[in-house]
Amino acid sequence: MAQKPKVDPHVGRLGYLQALVTEFQETQSQDAKEQVLANLANFAYDPANYQYLRQLQVLDLFLDSLSEENETLVEFAIGAVGSPWRLSGWNLYKLPFSGTQTDPGGLCNLCADRANREYILQAGGVPLIVNCLSSRSEETVLSAVTALMGLGSPGTGSHPELTARPVVQCMLRFSLSASARLRNLAQIFLEDFCSPSQVAEARSWRADAALGIPLPRTEAPQQP
């Protein structure tokens, strides 16, 4: 069983976060890294922590973790999907979910903040998040789709890479998923973030050209 992070909870919020970051950087234990990253991801749920997370470069830590081979670290960094949450002032539709899932954290929830969005976009975070669409974990894929939607929220400016053809093709595939959560989320992405011409162009290309992205584990496409 993994040990709890060696952090004094009475040092104040900034000090606590700093200790978590230091432990993540110094520990050699994968179990400890997972637990510390999960703790940091949970802090992304509260906007009161955003300034501290940027100050301590936790956003970079999350982005770097997206390239880890450890799927658990990737899932914690991008954020777990649970009950509905809010992005840029609008409710993110109620999707079916099981009681075993948690509220969103990590990058998925950080995208709700304008300063965080701008930081992630300028740091080249979009390609890293798009790569998460190829995960075999449905939770990681759901969080990646939601993060892309958050980065494309009103007021962010034009970022064509968010709706590049391979991404749109991927959403078209996900819209045929047997998973109601993934299917509904992909359909909303296509309707609210893509133009009809983008969708039509993506449909005209071969289905297997969509980044080589498979559907998440246990999911199979529905017949059109």
Short mmCIF file of the C-alpha atoms (twelve columns), coordinates in Angstrom:
data_MODEL
# 
_entry.id   MODEL 
# 
loop_
_atom_site.group_PDB 
_atom_site.id 
_atom_site.type_symbol 
_atom_site.label_atom_id 
_atom_site.label_alt_id 
_atom_site.label_comp_id 
_atom_site.label_asym_id 
_atom_site.label_seq_id 
_atom_site.Cartn_x 
_atom_site.Cartn_y 
_atom_site.Cartn_z 
_atom_site.pdbx_PDB_model_num 
ATOM 1   C CA . MET A 1   0.000   0.000  0.000   1 
ATOM 2   C CA . ALA A 2   1.401   3.410  -0.981  1 
ATOM 3   C CA . GLN A 3   2.497   5.736  1.787   1 
ATOM 4   C CA . LYS A 4   0.685   9.014  2.250   1 
ATOM 5   C CA . PRO A 5   2.526   12.115 1.019   1 
ATOM 6   C CA . LYS A 6   5.008   13.308 3.639   1 
ATOM 7   C CA . VAL A 7   3.504   16.771 3.927   1 
ATOM 8   C CA . ASP A 8   2.532   18.747 7.023   1 
ATOM 9   C CA . PRO A 9   -1.085  19.872 6.409   1 
ATOM 10  C CA . HIS A 10  -0.683  22.787 8.847   1 
ATOM 11  C CA . VAL A 11  1.883   24.808 6.871   1 
ATOM 12  C CA . GLY A 12  -0.720  26.838 4.966   1 
ATOM 13  C CA . ARG A 13  -2.110  26.287 1.501   1 
ATOM 14  C CA . LEU A 14  0.867   27.596 -0.481  1 
ATOM 15  C CA . GLY A 15  3.353   25.786 1.740   1 
ATOM 16  C CA . TYR A 16  1.359   22.571 1.484   1 
ATOM 17  C CA . LEU A 17  1.268   22.765 -2.310  1 
ATOM 18  C CA . GLN A 18  4.978   23.583 -2.448  1 
ATOM 19  C CA . ALA A 19  5.731   20.518 -0.313  1 
ATOM 20  C CA . LEU A 20  3.636   18.334 -2.611  1 
ATOM 21  C CA . VAL A 21  5.458   19.621 -5.690  1 
ATOM 22  C CA . THR A 22  8.835   19.038 -4.047  1 
ATOM 23  C CA . GLU A 23  7.886   15.503 -3.047  1 
ATOM 24  C CA . PHE A 24  6.664   14.721 -6.557  1 
ATOM 25  C CA . GLN A 25  9.943   15.925 -8.036  1 
ATOM 26  C CA . GLU A 26  12.161  14.118 -5.542  1 
ATOM 27  C CA . THR A 27  10.478  10.775 -4.959  1 
ATOM 28  C CA . GLN A 28  11.567  7.716  -6.934  1 
ATOM 29  C CA . SER A 29  8.431   5.757  -6.058  1 
ATOM 30  C CA . GLN A 30  5.749   5.518  -8.735  1 
ATOM 31  C CA . ASP A 31  3.122   4.879  -6.065  1 
ATOM 32  C CA . ALA A 32  4.147   8.038  -4.224  1 
ATOM 33  C CA . LYS A 33  4.109   10.042 -7.475  1 
ATOM 34  C CA . GLU A 34  0.584   8.826  -8.205  1 
ATOM 35  C CA . GLN A 35  -0.667  9.774  -4.751  1 
ATOM 36  C CA . VAL A 36  1.007   13.188 -4.779  1 
ATOM 37  C CA . LEU A 37  -0.262  13.969 -8.275  1 
ATOM 38  C CA . ALA A 38  -3.767  12.936 -7.220  1 
ATOM 39  C CA . ASN A 39  -3.522  15.388 -4.316  1 
ATOM 40  C CA . LEU A 40  -2.361  18.188 -6.601  1 
ATOM 41  C CA . ALA A 41  -5.128  17.402 -9.096  1 
ATOM 42  C CA . ASN A 42  -7.708  17.710 -6.342  1 
ATOM 43  C CA . PHE A 43  -6.553  21.274 -5.658  1 
ATOM 44  C CA . ALA A 44  -7.510  22.169 -9.234  1 
ATOM 45  C CA . TYR A 45  -11.148 21.810 -8.199  1 
ATOM 46  C CA . ASP A 46  -11.083 25.113 -6.259  1 
ATOM 47  C CA . PRO A 47  -10.472 28.377 -8.168  1 
ATOM 48  C CA . ALA A 48  -8.986  29.831 -4.977  1 
ATOM 49  C CA . ASN A 49  -5.952  27.639 -5.639  1 
ATOM 50  C CA . TYR A 50  -5.321  28.643 -9.248  1 
ATOM 51  C CA . GLN A 51  -2.884  31.454 -8.465  1 
ATOM 52  C CA . TYR A 52  -0.829  29.147 -6.253  1 
ATOM 53  C CA . LEU A 53  -0.843  26.387 -8.869  1 
ATOM 54  C CA . ARG A 54  0.445   28.777 -11.529 1 
ATOM 55  C CA . GLN A 55  3.017   30.226 -9.140  1 
ATOM 56  C CA . LEU A 56  4.383   26.757 -8.382  1 
ATOM 57  C CA . GLN A 57  4.297   25.741 -12.067 1 
ATOM 58  C CA . VAL A 58  1.902   22.911 -11.343 1 
ATOM 59  C CA . LEU A 59  0.324   23.420 -14.767 1 
ATOM 60  C CA . ASP A 60  3.689   22.532 -16.323 1 
ATOM 61  C CA . LEU A 61  3.909   19.524 -14.045 1 
ATOM 62  C CA . PHE A 62  0.496   18.339 -15.254 1 
ATOM 63  C CA . LEU A 63  1.421   18.933 -18.904 1 
ATOM 64  C CA . ASP A 64  4.719   17.057 -18.499 1 
ATOM 65  C CA . SER A 65  2.859   14.166 -16.872 1 
ATOM 66  C CA . LEU A 66  0.712   13.707 -19.984 1 
ATOM 67  C CA . SER A 67  3.753   12.180 -21.692 1 
ATOM 68  C CA . GLU A 68  4.358   9.624  -18.934 1 
ATOM 69  C CA . GLU A 69  4.087   5.922  -19.729 1 
ATOM 70  C CA . ASN A 70  2.270   5.467  -16.414 1 
ATOM 71  C CA . GLU A 71  -1.415  5.724  -17.431 1 
ATOM 72  C CA . THR A 72  -2.445  6.546  -13.862 1 
ATOM 73  C CA . LEU A 73  -0.266  9.656  -13.858 1 
ATOM 74  C CA . VAL A 74  -1.746  10.684 -17.201 1 
ATOM 75  C CA . GLU A 75  -5.283  10.209 -15.887 1 
ATOM 76  C CA . PHE A 76  -4.631  12.260 -12.734 1 
ATOM 77  C CA . ALA A 77  -2.893  15.024 -14.713 1 
ATOM 78  C CA . ILE A 78  -5.624  15.429 -17.318 1 
ATOM 79  C CA . GLY A 79  -8.366  15.039 -14.681 1 
ATOM 80  C CA . ALA A 80  -11.015 12.460 -13.837 1 
ATOM 81  C CA . VAL A 81  -14.589 12.930 -15.052 1 
ATOM 82  C CA . GLY A 82  -17.424 12.669 -12.586 1 
ATOM 83  C CA . SER A 83  -20.498 14.743 -11.868 1 
ATOM 84  C CA . PRO A 84  -21.237 17.781 -14.074 1 
ATOM 85  C CA . TRP A 85  -19.072 20.850 -13.626 1 
ATOM 86  C CA . ARG A 86  -18.878 24.345 -15.012 1 
ATOM 87  C CA . LEU A 87  -16.661 25.732 -17.758 1 
ATOM 88  C CA . SER A 88  -16.600 29.421 -18.621 1 
ATOM 89  C CA . GLY A 89  -19.965 30.127 -17.032 1 
ATOM 90  C CA . TRP A 90  -21.995 27.415 -18.733 1 
ATOM 91  C CA . ASN A 91  -22.964 24.055 -17.357 1 
ATOM 92  C CA . LEU A 92  -21.306 21.066 -18.937 1 
ATOM 93  C CA . TYR A 93  -24.355 18.849 -19.616 1 
ATOM 94  C CA . LYS A 94  -25.205 15.998 -17.346 1 
ATOM 95  C CA . LEU A 95  -23.552 12.854 -18.584 1 
ATOM 96  C CA . PRO A 96  -24.248 9.368  -17.188 1 
ATOM 97  C CA . PHE A 97  -21.534 8.310  -14.769 1 
ATOM 98  C CA . SER A 98  -20.940 5.607  -12.206 1 
ATOM 99  C CA . GLY A 99  -20.575 6.217  -8.499  1 
ATOM 100 C CA . THR A 100 -16.943 5.131  -8.610  1 
ATOM 101 C CA . GLN A 101 -15.814 8.249  -10.463 1 
ATOM 102 C CA . THR A 102 -14.587 11.470 -8.896  1 
ATOM 103 C CA . ASP A 103 -15.139 15.147 -9.536  1 
ATOM 104 C CA . PRO A 104 -12.888 16.595 -12.207 1 
ATOM 105 C CA . GLY A 105 -9.421  17.821 -11.340 1 
ATOM 106 C CA . GLY A 106 -6.127  18.418 -13.068 1 
ATOM 107 C CA . LEU A 107 -5.978  20.182 -16.415 1 
ATOM 108 C CA . CYS A 108 -9.596  19.365 -17.183 1 
ATOM 109 C CA . ASN A 109 -10.823 21.663 -14.430 1 
ATOM 110 C CA . LEU A 110 -8.050  24.252 -14.724 1 
ATOM 111 C CA . CYS A 111 -9.354  25.105 -18.205 1 
ATOM 112 C CA . ALA A 112 -12.329 26.788 -16.528 1 
ATOM 113 C CA . ASP A 113 -10.089 29.781 -15.780 1 
ATOM 114 C CA . ARG A 114 -9.078  32.283 -18.471 1 
ATOM 115 C CA . ALA A 115 -5.517  32.740 -17.169 1 
ATOM 116 C CA . ASN A 116 -5.034  28.977 -17.019 1 
ATOM 117 C CA . ARG A 117 -6.405  28.552 -20.545 1 
ATOM 118 C CA . GLU A 118 -4.027  31.154 -21.938 1 
ATOM 119 C CA . TYR A 119 -1.099  29.560 -20.106 1 
ATOM 120 C CA . ILE A 120 -1.889  26.064 -21.389 1 
ATOM 121 C CA . LEU A 121 -2.332  27.310 -24.955 1 
ATOM 122 C CA . GLN A 122 0.900   29.306 -24.921 1 
ATOM 123 C CA . ALA A 123 2.781   26.385 -23.356 1 
ATOM 124 C CA . GLY A 124 1.891   24.137 -26.284 1 
ATOM 125 C CA . GLY A 125 -0.526  22.065 -24.275 1 
ATOM 126 C CA . VAL A 126 -3.006  21.292 -27.062 1 
ATOM 127 C CA . PRO A 127 -0.925  18.580 -28.814 1 
ATOM 128 C CA . LEU A 128 -0.259  16.919 -25.453 1 
ATOM 129 C CA . ILE A 129 -3.970  16.874 -24.649 1 
ATOM 130 C CA . VAL A 130 -4.863  15.656 -28.141 1 
ATOM 131 C CA . ASN A 131 -2.462  12.741 -27.639 1 
ATOM 132 C CA . CYS A 132 -4.593  11.697 -24.658 1 
ATOM 133 C CA . LEU A 133 -7.426  10.948 -27.093 1 
ATOM 134 C CA . SER A 134 -5.517  7.787  -27.996 1 
ATOM 135 C CA . SER A 135 -5.619  6.483  -24.414 1 
ATOM 136 C CA . ARG A 136 -7.275  3.137  -23.789 1 
ATOM 137 C CA . SER A 137 -8.757  4.628  -20.602 1 
ATOM 138 C CA . GLU A 138 -12.221 6.081  -21.143 1 
ATOM 139 C CA . GLU A 139 -11.771 8.436  -18.192 1 
ATOM 140 C CA . THR A 140 -8.637  9.911  -19.724 1 
ATOM 141 C CA . VAL A 141 -10.337 10.345 -23.100 1 
ATOM 142 C CA . LEU A 142 -13.405 11.997 -21.567 1 
ATOM 143 C CA . SER A 143 -11.219 14.420 -19.648 1 
ATOM 144 C CA . ALA A 144 -9.140  15.182 -22.738 1 
ATOM 145 C CA . VAL A 145 -12.238 15.985 -24.806 1 
ATOM 146 C CA . THR A 146 -13.566 18.207 -22.030 1 
ATOM 147 C CA . ALA A 147 -10.217 19.970 -21.669 1 
ATOM 148 C CA . LEU A 148 -10.190 20.722 -25.403 1 
ATOM 149 C CA . MET A 149 -13.678 22.162 -25.067 1 
ATOM 150 C CA . GLY A 150 -12.540 24.295 -22.152 1 
ATOM 151 C CA . LEU A 151 -9.579  25.604 -24.139 1 
ATOM 152 C CA . GLY A 152 -11.966 26.559 -26.931 1 
ATOM 153 C CA . SER A 153 -14.318 28.479 -24.653 1 
ATOM 154 C CA . PRO A 154 -15.561 31.945 -25.696 1 
ATOM 155 C CA . GLY A 155 -12.963 34.678 -25.306 1 
ATOM 156 C CA . THR A 156 -10.008 32.360 -25.808 1 
ATOM 157 C CA . GLY A 157 -9.349  33.468 -29.362 1 
ATOM 158 C CA . SER A 158 -8.819  31.428 -32.494 1 
ATOM 159 C CA . HIS A 159 -6.811  28.244 -32.075 1 
ATOM 160 C CA . PRO A 160 -7.300  26.094 -35.204 1 
ATOM 161 C CA . GLU A 161 -5.391  23.177 -33.682 1 
ATOM 162 C CA . LEU A 162 -8.333  22.557 -31.337 1 
ATOM 163 C CA . THR A 163 -10.531 21.625 -34.292 1 
ATOM 164 C CA . ALA A 164 -7.936  20.338 -36.737 1 
ATOM 165 C CA . ARG A 165 -9.251  17.715 -39.139 1 
ATOM 166 C CA . PRO A 166 -7.725  14.716 -37.291 1 
ATOM 167 C CA . VAL A 167 -9.356  15.908 -34.059 1 
ATOM 168 C CA . VAL A 168 -12.739 16.312 -35.757 1 
ATOM 169 C CA . GLN A 169 -12.381 12.855 -37.305 1 
ATOM 170 C CA . CYS A 170 -11.638 11.473 -33.876 1 
ATOM 171 C CA . MET A 171 -14.797 13.085 -32.474 1 
ATOM 172 C CA . LEU A 172 -16.812 11.583 -35.301 1 
ATOM 173 C CA . ARG A 173 -15.539 8.151  -34.299 1 
ATOM 174 C CA . PHE A 174 -16.256 8.811  -30.639 1 
ATOM 175 C CA . SER A 175 -19.794 9.923  -31.559 1 
ATOM 176 C CA . LEU A 176 -20.424 6.290  -32.557 1 
ATOM 177 C CA . SER A 177 -19.125 4.876  -29.285 1 
ATOM 178 C CA . ALA A 178 -21.165 2.406  -27.265 1 
ATOM 179 C CA . SER A 179 -20.418 4.602  -24.237 1 
ATOM 180 C CA . ALA A 180 -23.188 7.152  -23.714 1 
ATOM 181 C CA . ARG A 181 -20.824 9.540  -21.958 1 
ATOM 182 C CA . LEU A 182 -18.255 9.523  -24.736 1 
ATOM 183 C CA . ARG A 183 -20.865 9.536  -27.495 1 
ATOM 184 C CA . ASN A 184 -22.742 12.522 -26.029 1 
ATOM 185 C CA . LEU A 185 -19.608 14.491 -25.292 1 
ATOM 186 C CA . ALA A 186 -18.247 13.972 -28.798 1 
ATOM 187 C CA . GLN A 187 -21.564 15.029 -30.337 1 
ATOM 188 C CA . ILE A 188 -21.569 18.241 -28.301 1 
ATOM 189 C CA . PHE A 189 -17.986 18.956 -29.369 1 
ATOM 190 C CA . LEU A 190 -18.980 18.523 -33.011 1 
ATOM 191 C CA . GLU A 191 -22.098 20.689 -32.696 1 
ATOM 192 C CA . ASP A 192 -20.718 23.504 -30.532 1 
ATOM 193 C CA . PHE A 193 -17.051 23.745 -31.491 1 
ATOM 194 C CA . CYS A 194 -16.901 22.679 -35.149 1 
ATOM 195 C CA . SER A 195 -18.392 24.303 -38.212 1 
ATOM 196 C CA . PRO A 196 -20.571 22.240 -40.574 1 
ATOM 197 C CA . SER A 197 -17.832 22.527 -43.200 1 
ATOM 198 C CA . GLN A 198 -15.225 21.131 -40.799 1 
ATOM 199 C CA . VAL A 199 -17.435 18.168 -40.011 1 
ATOM 200 C CA . ALA A 200 -18.185 17.575 -43.687 1 
ATOM 201 C CA . GLU A 201 -14.498 17.688 -44.597 1 
ATOM 202 C CA . ALA A 202 -13.624 15.264 -41.804 1 
ATOM 203 C CA . ARG A 203 -16.341 12.863 -42.971 1 
ATOM 204 C CA . SER A 204 -14.918 12.892 -46.490 1 
ATOM 205 C CA . TRP A 205 -11.578 11.495 -45.363 1 
ATOM 206 C CA . ARG A 206 -10.867 7.886  -44.532 1 
ATOM 207 C CA . ALA A 207 -11.992 6.900  -41.033 1 
ATOM 208 C CA . ASP A 208 -8.605  5.353  -40.259 1 
ATOM 209 C CA . ALA A 209 -6.832  8.682  -40.774 1 
ATOM 210 C CA . ALA A 210 -7.994  10.063 -37.409 1 
ATOM 211 C CA . LEU A 211 -4.638  10.162 -35.642 1 
ATOM 212 C CA . GLY A 212 -4.633  6.374  -35.476 1 
ATOM 213 C CA . ILE A 213 -6.834  6.809  -32.432 1 
ATOM 214 C CA . PRO A 214 -8.663  3.704  -31.209 1 
ATOM 215 C CA . LEU A 215 -11.823 3.859  -29.155 1 
ATOM 216 C CA . PRO A 216 -11.176 3.520  -25.408 1 
ATOM 217 C CA . ARG A 217 -10.938 0.049  -23.921 1 
ATOM 218 C CA . THR A 218 -14.154 -2.017 -23.919 1 
ATOM 219 C CA . GLU A 219 -15.803 0.386  -26.354 1 
ATOM 220 C CA . ALA A 220 -16.806 -0.505 -29.878 1 
ATOM 221 C CA . PRO A 221 -18.386 1.780  -32.479 1 
ATOM 222 C CA . GLN A 222 -22.088 1.562  -33.095 1 
ATOM 223 C CA . GLN A 223 -23.275 0.852  -36.591 1 
ATOM 224 C CA . PRO A 224 -24.310 4.088  -38.346 1 
# 
